[in-house]
Amino acid sequence: SYELTQPPSVSVSPGQTASITCSGDKLGDKYVCWYQQRPGQSPVVVLYEDNKRPSGIPERFSGSNSGNTATLTISGTQAMDEADYYCQTWDSGTAVFGGGTKLTVL
Amino acid sequence: EVRLVESGGGLVQPGGSLRLSCAASGFIYRSFWMTWVRQAPGKGLEWVASIKGDGSEKYYGDSVKGRFTISRDNAKNSLYLQMNSLRVEDTAVFYCTRDRMVYATGDRWFDPWGQGSPVTVSS
C-alpha cells in the first residue's frame, strides 16, 4: 500500500520560515493537500492541489510538490500556526495520510 | 454555512456494534462525495470510507473492510457508518467530512470536517 512519510516534529522561531516535508514514491505525479489540526480541534485544509490556498487561509502558507517530496512552507510563522500538519494524497481510489508533523513555534 | 454534525459515538464492548450519524447542512448534499476519517488517541488521521453522492459507489480502508458499512440518506441530508465486530484498535474519534473535487484535474480533498464523534471499544 502507498505510504507518505513526514518528520514527527519541526521547530521554528516566530517570524521565521517553517518547512514540513512529505515523501512518497513518485509523489510529484499526484496531487497533495495539507491539513492543519490545532490541539483539540478538527482538521482544516490549508492547501489543496499542491499549492492552492482555500479562502481564509493566510498567504504565508505555500506548497510545492516534485519528484518524491511535497513541501508545506509557512513564511513568517506565527504562534497561532503551532499545530499538527498532515499531508494527504490519493492512490488507487484510497485516501492516504502522512503520519503528521507537530510544528512547534518556540 | 456548511455544517457537519456527528452523533452516535460512545462506549462499546469488543465484538459489539455501533452506528454513527452525520447531519449535513448548508450545501447541496446529494452532489458531494462524503467520507469518514478517524483518529486514534494521540495518533494520526486514517481514512475509513467514502461514498458517492448518489450512493452508487463505496470505498473502504483495508482495516475496516468487511466490518464497517458507509451509507447515506439524501432525503435526510445524512451520512452513516455502521460499525460491526468492533475491536479495541477501532477506538478513535470519527470525523465526517465532505469531499471537494476539481474534476478537470482529478484532485480531491476533505473540507470541512465535523467536530468528531468519539468511539471507545473496551471491556
Short mmCIF file of C-alpha atoms in Angstrom, two decimals:
data_model
loop_
_atom_site.label_atom_id
_atom_site.label_comp_id
_atom_site.label_asym_id
_atom_site.label_seq_id
_atom_site.Cartn_x
_atom_site.Cartn_y
_atom_site.Cartn_z
CA SER A 1 0.00 0.00 0.00
CA TYR A 2 1.08 3.56 -0.64
CA GLU A 3 2.80 5.41 2.19
CA LEU A 4 3.52 9.05 2.98
CA THR A 5 6.34 9.91 5.37
CA GLN A 6 6.55 13.11 7.41
CA PRO A 7 9.03 14.16 10.09
CA PRO A 8 7.43 13.76 13.54
CA SER A 9 8.35 17.27 14.60
CA VAL A 10 9.62 20.59 13.30
CA SER A 11 10.56 23.62 15.36
CA VAL A 12 10.68 27.23 14.22
CA SER A 13 11.17 30.62 15.80
CA PRO A 14 8.41 33.22 15.46
CA GLY A 15 8.75 35.18 12.23
CA GLN A 16 10.95 32.57 10.61
CA THR A 17 10.12 30.11 7.83
CA ALA A 18 8.97 26.59 8.62
CA SER A 19 9.17 23.78 6.09
CA ILE A 20 7.39 20.45 6.53
CA THR A 21 8.13 17.67 4.08
CA CYS A 22 6.01 14.75 2.92
CA SER A 23 7.65 11.92 1.00
CA GLY A 24 6.18 9.17 -1.13
CA ASP A 25 7.03 7.18 -4.22
CA LYS A 26 6.60 9.43 -7.30
CA LEU A 27 4.55 11.79 -5.15
CA GLY A 28 5.10 14.56 -7.68
CA ASP A 29 2.82 12.66 -10.07
CA LYS A 30 -0.06 13.04 -7.64
CA TYR A 31 -1.84 15.96 -6.04
CA VAL A 32 -1.16 16.64 -2.37
CA CYS A 33 -3.19 18.58 0.16
CA TRP A 34 -2.28 19.67 3.66
CA TYR A 35 -4.37 19.85 6.81
CA GLN A 36 -3.75 21.81 9.99
CA GLN A 37 -5.04 20.42 13.28
CA ARG A 38 -4.75 22.61 16.32
CA PRO A 39 -4.96 20.90 19.74
CA GLY A 40 -8.48 19.73 20.49
CA GLN A 41 -9.82 20.85 17.14
CA SER A 42 -10.85 19.21 13.88
CA PRO A 43 -8.52 19.31 10.88
CA VAL A 44 -8.72 22.22 8.46
CA VAL A 45 -7.39 22.16 4.90
CA VAL A 46 -4.69 24.78 4.35
CA LEU A 47 -3.53 23.76 0.86
CA TYR A 48 -5.01 21.66 -1.94
CA GLU A 49 -3.76 20.78 -5.42
CA ASP A 50 -0.21 21.01 -4.05
CA ASN A 51 -0.17 24.79 -3.60
CA LYS A 52 -3.65 26.33 -3.71
CA ARG A 53 -4.99 28.08 -0.64
CA PRO A 54 -8.69 27.89 0.28
CA SER A 55 -10.35 31.18 1.09
CA GLY A 56 -9.45 32.35 4.54
CA ILE A 57 -6.03 30.70 4.63
CA PRO A 58 -3.23 33.27 5.02
CA GLU A 59 -0.80 33.89 2.18
CA ARG A 60 2.08 32.78 4.38
CA PHE A 61 1.06 29.18 3.64
CA SER A 62 2.51 27.85 0.39
CA GLY A 63 3.39 24.49 -1.08
CA SER A 64 5.33 22.60 -3.70
CA ASN A 65 5.43 19.04 -4.97
CA SER A 66 8.08 17.48 -7.18
CA GLY A 67 9.83 14.16 -7.50
CA ASN A 68 9.19 12.19 -4.33
CA THR A 69 8.63 15.12 -1.97
CA ALA A 70 5.91 17.65 -1.26
CA THR A 71 6.67 20.58 1.00
CA LEU A 72 4.45 22.85 3.08
CA THR A 73 6.13 26.18 3.75
CA ILE A 74 4.96 28.69 6.33
CA SER A 75 6.60 32.08 5.96
CA GLY A 76 6.70 34.48 8.87
CA THR A 77 5.46 31.76 11.21
CA GLN A 78 3.17 32.94 13.99
CA ALA A 79 2.37 31.40 17.35
CA MET A 80 -1.11 30.54 16.09
CA ASP A 81 0.47 28.25 13.48
CA GLU A 82 1.58 25.83 16.18
CA ALA A 83 -0.33 22.65 15.31
CA ASP A 84 -0.12 19.21 13.78
CA TYR A 85 0.10 19.16 9.99
CA TYR A 86 -0.89 16.23 7.79
CA CYS A 87 -0.26 15.70 4.09
CA GLN A 88 -2.74 13.63 2.09
CA THR A 89 -2.99 12.19 -1.38
CA TRP A 90 -4.93 9.53 -3.28
CA ASP A 91 -3.65 6.21 -4.56
CA SER A 92 -5.83 3.72 -6.43
CA GLY A 93 -9.03 5.20 -5.04
CA THR A 94 -7.71 5.19 -1.49
CA ALA A 95 -7.01 8.30 0.54
CA VAL A 96 -3.59 8.20 2.20
CA PHE A 97 -2.47 10.45 5.04
CA GLY A 98 1.04 11.12 6.23
CA GLY A 99 1.80 10.38 9.86
CA GLY A 100 1.66 14.04 10.80
CA THR A 101 4.21 16.64 11.87
CA LYS A 102 3.99 18.60 15.10
CA LEU A 103 5.05 22.18 14.42
CA THR A 104 6.37 23.94 17.48
CA VAL A 105 6.81 27.70 17.43
CA LEU A 106 9.47 28.44 20.02
CA GLU B 1 -22.66 27.96 6.31
CA VAL B 2 -21.62 24.36 5.69
CA ARG B 3 -22.07 22.27 8.82
CA LEU B 4 -21.38 18.63 9.61
CA VAL B 5 -22.51 17.30 12.98
CA GLU B 6 -21.66 13.76 14.05
CA SER B 7 -23.50 11.73 16.65
CA GLY B 8 -23.83 8.18 17.88
CA GLY B 9 -20.42 7.60 19.41
CA GLY B 10 -19.89 6.03 22.80
CA LEU B 11 -18.54 3.07 24.73
CA VAL B 12 -18.99 -0.42 23.28
CA GLN B 13 -17.56 -3.82 24.13
CA PRO B 14 -15.25 -5.68 21.77
CA GLY B 15 -17.30 -7.54 19.20
CA GLY B 16 -20.15 -5.09 19.52
CA SER B 17 -21.76 -2.71 17.03
CA LEU B 18 -22.34 1.00 16.79
CA ARG B 19 -23.89 3.30 14.21
CA LEU B 20 -22.55 6.79 13.67
CA SER B 21 -24.59 9.52 12.02
CA CYS B 22 -23.60 12.81 10.43
CA ALA B 23 -26.13 15.56 9.77
CA ALA B 24 -25.15 17.84 6.91
CA SER B 25 -26.44 21.32 6.14
CA GLY B 26 -25.58 24.40 4.14
CA PHE B 27 -24.86 22.73 0.81
CA ILE B 28 -26.45 20.52 -1.86
CA TYR B 29 -25.71 17.29 -0.03
CA ARG B 30 -26.60 14.83 -2.82
CA SER B 31 -23.98 16.40 -5.09
CA PHE B 32 -20.99 15.54 -2.93
CA TRP B 33 -18.96 12.50 -2.06
CA MET B 34 -18.77 12.11 1.71
CA THR B 35 -16.08 10.44 3.80
CA TRP B 36 -15.40 9.16 7.31
CA VAL B 37 -11.91 9.67 8.75
CA ARG B 38 -10.80 8.51 12.19
CA GLN B 39 -8.07 9.42 14.63
CA ALA B 40 -6.96 7.09 17.41
CA PRO B 41 -5.93 8.75 20.69
CA GLY B 42 -2.64 10.58 20.19
CA LYS B 43 -2.30 9.23 16.66
CA GLY B 44 -2.68 10.49 13.11
CA LEU B 45 -5.54 10.56 10.66
CA GLU B 46 -6.80 7.40 8.97
CA TRP B 47 -9.21 7.28 6.05
CA VAL B 48 -12.11 4.92 6.80
CA ALA B 49 -14.63 5.04 3.95
CA SER B 50 -16.07 7.21 1.20
CA ILE B 51 -19.41 7.22 -0.62
CA LYS B 52 -20.50 8.87 -3.84
CA GLY B 53 -23.27 11.45 -3.90
CA ASP B 54 -25.92 9.05 -5.18
CA GLY B 55 -24.64 6.19 -3.02
CA SER B 56 -23.70 4.09 -6.04
CA GLU B 57 -20.01 3.79 -5.17
CA LYS B 58 -18.43 3.00 -1.81
CA TYR B 59 -14.80 2.52 -0.87
CA TYR B 60 -13.26 1.27 2.37
CA GLY B 61 -9.91 1.23 4.08
CA ASP B 62 -8.34 -2.20 4.47
CA SER B 63 -8.59 -2.12 8.27
CA VAL B 64 -12.39 -1.81 8.25
CA LYS B 65 -13.35 -3.65 5.07
CA GLY B 66 -16.00 -6.28 5.75
CA ARG B 67 -16.82 -4.85 9.19
CA PHE B 68 -17.93 -1.27 8.52
CA THR B 69 -20.61 -0.06 6.10
CA ILE B 70 -20.96 3.50 4.88
CA SER B 71 -24.36 4.70 3.70
CA ARG B 72 -26.32 7.88 3.17
CA ASP B 73 -29.87 9.18 3.05
CA ASN B 74 -30.03 12.13 0.70
CA ALA B 75 -33.62 12.89 1.68
CA LYS B 76 -32.41 13.47 5.23
CA ASN B 77 -29.03 15.01 4.33
CA SER B 78 -27.42 12.36 6.49
CA LEU B 79 -24.36 10.13 6.38
CA TYR B 80 -23.98 6.94 8.37
CA LEU B 81 -21.28 4.49 9.42
CA GLN B 82 -22.43 1.10 10.65
CA MET B 83 -19.60 -0.47 12.63
CA ASN B 84 -19.75 -4.19 13.44
CA SER B 85 -17.30 -6.60 15.06
CA LEU B 86 -15.62 -3.69 16.78
CA ARG B 87 -12.10 -4.15 18.09
CA VAL B 88 -10.12 -2.33 20.76
CA GLU B 89 -7.99 -0.83 17.99
CA ASP B 90 -11.09 0.84 16.50
CA THR B 91 -11.08 3.25 19.45
CA ALA B 92 -10.88 6.70 17.86
CA VAL B 93 -12.59 9.97 17.15
CA PHE B 94 -14.56 9.58 13.94
CA TYR B 95 -14.88 12.62 11.70
CA CYS B 96 -17.44 13.18 8.96
CA THR B 97 -16.07 15.16 6.02
CA ARG B 98 -17.23 16.47 2.68
CA ASP B 99 -15.14 15.70 -0.37
CA ARG B 100 -14.14 18.62 -2.56
CA MET B 101 -13.08 17.86 -6.12
CA VAL B 102 -11.61 19.54 -9.14
CA TYR B 103 -12.96 17.35 -11.92
CA ALA B 104 -10.65 18.87 -14.52
CA THR B 105 -7.54 17.77 -12.62
CA GLY B 106 -8.83 14.91 -10.53
CA ASP B 107 -7.69 16.49 -7.30
CA ARG B 108 -9.78 15.72 -4.22
CA TRP B 109 -9.61 16.83 -0.60
CA PHE B 110 -11.71 16.96 2.57
CA ASP B 111 -13.44 20.18 3.59
CA PRO B 112 -14.97 20.85 6.02
CA TRP B 113 -14.74 18.38 8.89
CA GLY B 114 -17.26 17.81 11.63
CA GLN B 115 -16.38 18.12 15.31
CA GLY B 116 -15.89 14.38 15.62
CA SER B 117 -17.65 11.59 17.50
CA PRO B 118 -15.58 9.58 19.98
CA VAL B 119 -15.85 5.80 19.94
CA THR B 120 -14.31 3.70 22.70
CA VAL B 121 -14.11 -0.06 22.36
CA SER B 122 -13.33 -1.60 25.73
CA SER B 123 -14.50 -4.33 28.05
#
